[in-house]
C-alpha cells in the first residue's frame, strides 16, 4: 500500500519511530562532521588555514583534490570552526590555537582515539560474549592516541586535583 493510502493505524506506526529515526540521522551527521574535522587535521588542511587559502591553494599544498577540500571546508564552516571570505577559508580565531603545537597534538589524539575506541566496542560486541573489561586495550594506535589525549589533563590535575587530596 502506498503512503497516500495508509490507514490511520499505519500512519501511527510510521510516526511512532520518526523521532528515533531523526535522532539516528543526527548521529550520522555528527559522525560525518567529526570525520570532516579529522580529515582536515590528518590531511594537513587545518595547518594551512592559519592564513586564508582557497581550495585550489590547499590542493596544491596538500595533494588532495580541490573538490574534496571544498566539501570538507563547507562542513567546517557549518561547524563554525572555519570562516569563509569569498573563495578563501581560514580558521576561526579560537580554532587557530589548534593549528600547531601541543593543542594540535591533543586535538589529533582526540580525533584518533574516539573512532578507534568506537570500532573496538563494535568489534567486541559483534564477536559475542563481550563483557565490560575496564581499561584493557592493546591496539598501539589507540594506546598512543589515548596517551597523548590524557597528557592534556595533567596540568589541571596538578593545579586543582592534587592540592585538594589529603597527604
Short mmCIF file of C-alpha atoms in Angstrom, two decimals:
data_model
loop_
_atom_site.label_atom_id
_atom_site.label_comp_id
_atom_site.label_asym_id
_atom_site.label_seq_id
_atom_site.Cartn_x
_atom_site.Cartn_y
_atom_site.Cartn_z
CA UNK A 1 0.00 0.00 0.00
CA UNK A 2 1.39 3.42 -0.84
CA UNK A 3 1.93 6.14 1.78
CA UNK A 4 -1.03 8.06 0.26
CA UNK A 5 -3.40 5.21 1.14
CA UNK A 6 -2.08 4.48 4.64
CA UNK A 7 -4.64 3.62 7.21
CA UNK A 8 -4.67 5.73 10.36
CA UNK A 9 -3.05 2.85 12.27
CA UNK A 10 -0.40 2.54 9.53
CA UNK A 11 0.31 6.26 9.74
CA UNK A 12 0.67 5.98 13.51
CA UNK A 13 3.11 3.12 13.03
CA UNK A 14 5.20 5.26 10.67
CA UNK A 15 5.14 8.20 13.09
CA UNK A 16 6.00 6.02 16.07
CA UNK A 17 9.62 5.74 15.00
CA UNK A 18 10.01 9.18 13.42
CA UNK A 19 11.65 10.81 16.43
CA UNK A 20 14.05 7.91 16.86
CA UNK A 21 14.86 7.93 13.15
CA UNK A 22 15.60 11.66 13.37
CA UNK A 23 17.99 11.07 16.27
CA UNK A 24 19.78 8.35 14.31
CA UNK A 25 20.10 10.64 11.29
CA UNK A 26 21.50 13.39 13.52
CA UNK A 27 24.06 10.99 14.98
CA UNK A 28 25.09 10.02 11.46
CA UNK A 29 25.52 13.68 10.57
CA UNK A 30 27.66 14.14 13.66
CA UNK A 31 29.89 11.24 12.63
CA UNK A 32 30.37 12.78 9.18
CA UNK A 33 31.11 16.21 10.69
CA UNK A 34 33.62 14.61 13.09
CA UNK A 35 35.17 12.78 10.11
CA UNK A 36 35.50 16.01 8.13
CA UNK A 37 37.39 17.61 11.00
CA UNK A 38 39.59 14.53 11.40
CA UNK A 39 40.32 14.54 7.66
CA UNK A 40 41.20 18.24 7.75
CA UNK A 41 43.63 17.66 10.61
CA UNK A 42 45.18 14.46 9.28
CA UNK A 43 45.36 15.79 5.72
CA UNK A 44 47.19 18.96 6.77
CA UNK A 45 44.34 21.21 5.69
CA UNK A 46 43.79 22.74 9.11
CA UNK A 47 47.52 23.54 9.41
CA UNK A 48 47.27 25.63 6.26
CA UNK A 49 44.29 27.68 7.44
CA UNK A 50 46.21 29.99 9.77
CA UNK A 51 46.03 32.34 6.79
CA UNK A 52 43.19 32.46 4.27
CA UNK A 53 43.54 29.95 1.44
CA UNK A 54 41.36 28.77 -1.42
CA UNK A 55 40.59 25.09 -2.03
CA UNK A 56 42.86 25.27 -5.10
CA UNK A 57 45.76 26.60 -2.99
CA UNK A 58 45.15 23.93 -0.38
CA UNK A 59 45.04 21.28 -3.10
CA UNK A 60 48.42 22.41 -4.43
CA UNK A 61 49.89 22.34 -0.90
CA UNK A 62 48.39 19.04 0.31
CA UNK A 63 47.86 16.98 -2.84
CA UNK A 64 44.16 16.39 -2.10
CA UNK A 65 41.58 17.29 -4.72
CA UNK A 66 40.21 20.83 -4.56
CA UNK A 67 36.64 19.48 -4.76
CA UNK A 68 37.15 17.22 -1.73
CA UNK A 69 38.84 20.04 0.19
CA UNK A 70 35.95 22.39 -0.64
CA UNK A 71 33.44 19.83 0.66
CA UNK A 72 35.40 19.38 3.91
CA UNK A 73 35.70 23.15 4.31
CA UNK A 74 31.95 23.58 3.82
CA UNK A 75 31.38 21.22 6.75
CA UNK A 76 33.94 23.05 8.91
CA UNK A 77 32.23 26.36 8.08
CA UNK A 78 28.89 24.87 9.13
CA UNK A 79 30.54 23.77 12.40
CA UNK A 80 31.83 27.33 12.85
CA UNK A 81 35.45 26.13 13.06
CA UNK A 82 36.44 27.77 9.77
CA UNK A 83 35.33 31.06 8.20
CA UNK A 84 34.73 31.71 4.51
CA UNK A 85 35.64 35.03 2.95
CA UNK A 86 34.74 34.84 -0.73
CA UNK A 87 36.68 31.89 -2.14
CA UNK A 88 39.19 31.81 0.74
CA UNK A 89 38.88 29.97 4.02
CA UNK A 90 40.64 30.44 7.36
CA UNK A 91 40.32 29.08 10.89
CA UNK A 92 38.17 30.98 13.33
CA UNK A 93 40.25 32.83 15.93
CA UNK A 94 39.56 30.13 18.52
CA UNK A 95 40.42 27.31 16.12
CA UNK A 96 43.80 28.88 15.36
CA UNK A 97 45.00 27.52 18.70
CA UNK A 98 44.66 24.02 17.25
CA UNK A 99 46.74 24.54 14.10
CA UNK A 100 50.12 23.91 15.75
CA UNK A 101 51.89 22.88 18.93
CA UNK A 102 50.57 20.84 21.84
CA UNK A 103 46.93 21.78 21.30
CA UNK A 104 47.13 20.39 17.78
CA UNK A 105 48.67 17.20 19.20
CA UNK A 106 45.80 16.92 21.71
CA UNK A 107 43.19 17.51 19.01
CA UNK A 108 44.80 14.94 16.71
CA UNK A 109 44.86 12.42 19.58
CA UNK A 110 41.17 13.03 20.35
CA UNK A 111 40.24 12.64 16.69
CA UNK A 112 42.16 9.35 16.51
CA UNK A 113 41.16 7.83 19.86
CA UNK A 114 37.41 8.31 19.53
CA UNK A 115 36.80 6.27 16.36
CA UNK A 116 39.34 3.63 17.41
CA UNK A 117 37.53 3.09 20.70
CA UNK A 118 34.16 3.04 18.94
CA UNK A 119 35.39 0.44 16.45
CA UNK A 120 36.81 -1.66 19.28
CA UNK A 121 33.47 -1.61 21.11
CA UNK A 122 31.59 -2.65 17.98
CA UNK A 123 34.10 -5.45 17.28
CA UNK A 124 33.82 -6.80 20.84
CA UNK A 125 30.02 -6.84 20.76
CA UNK A 126 29.90 -8.28 17.24
CA UNK A 127 32.16 -11.14 18.33
CA UNK A 128 29.67 -12.10 21.05
CA UNK A 129 30.33 -12.92 24.67
CA UNK A 130 31.74 -9.45 25.29
CA UNK A 131 31.98 -8.31 28.86
CA UNK A 132 32.87 -4.98 30.39
CA UNK A 133 36.60 -5.19 30.88
CA UNK A 134 37.63 -1.78 32.11
CA UNK A 135 40.76 -0.32 30.60
CA UNK A 136 42.23 -3.23 28.66
CA UNK A 137 43.34 -2.21 25.18
CA UNK A 138 46.24 -3.42 23.10
CA UNK A 139 45.92 -1.53 19.80
CA UNK A 140 49.13 0.55 19.61
CA UNK A 141 47.42 3.37 17.68
CA UNK A 142 44.66 3.59 20.28
CA UNK A 143 47.12 3.50 23.18
CA UNK A 144 49.27 6.22 21.64
CA UNK A 145 46.28 8.45 20.90
CA UNK A 146 44.76 7.95 24.33
CA UNK A 147 48.13 8.58 25.99
CA UNK A 148 48.54 11.90 24.17
CA UNK A 149 44.95 12.81 24.89
CA UNK A 150 45.40 12.20 28.61
CA UNK A 151 48.51 14.42 28.80
CA UNK A 152 46.25 17.44 28.25
CA UNK A 153 44.64 16.90 31.66
CA UNK A 154 47.83 16.66 33.73
CA UNK A 155 48.24 20.43 34.32
CA UNK A 156 44.64 20.62 35.55
CA UNK A 157 45.24 17.72 37.94
CA UNK A 158 48.44 19.31 39.25
CA UNK A 159 46.78 22.69 39.71
CA UNK A 160 43.38 21.63 41.09
CA UNK A 161 43.08 17.96 41.95
CA UNK A 162 46.38 17.08 43.63
CA UNK A 163 46.35 20.03 46.10
CA UNK A 164 42.84 19.03 47.20
CA UNK A 165 43.90 15.47 48.09
CA UNK A 166 44.83 14.51 51.62
CA UNK A 167 48.53 13.72 52.06
#
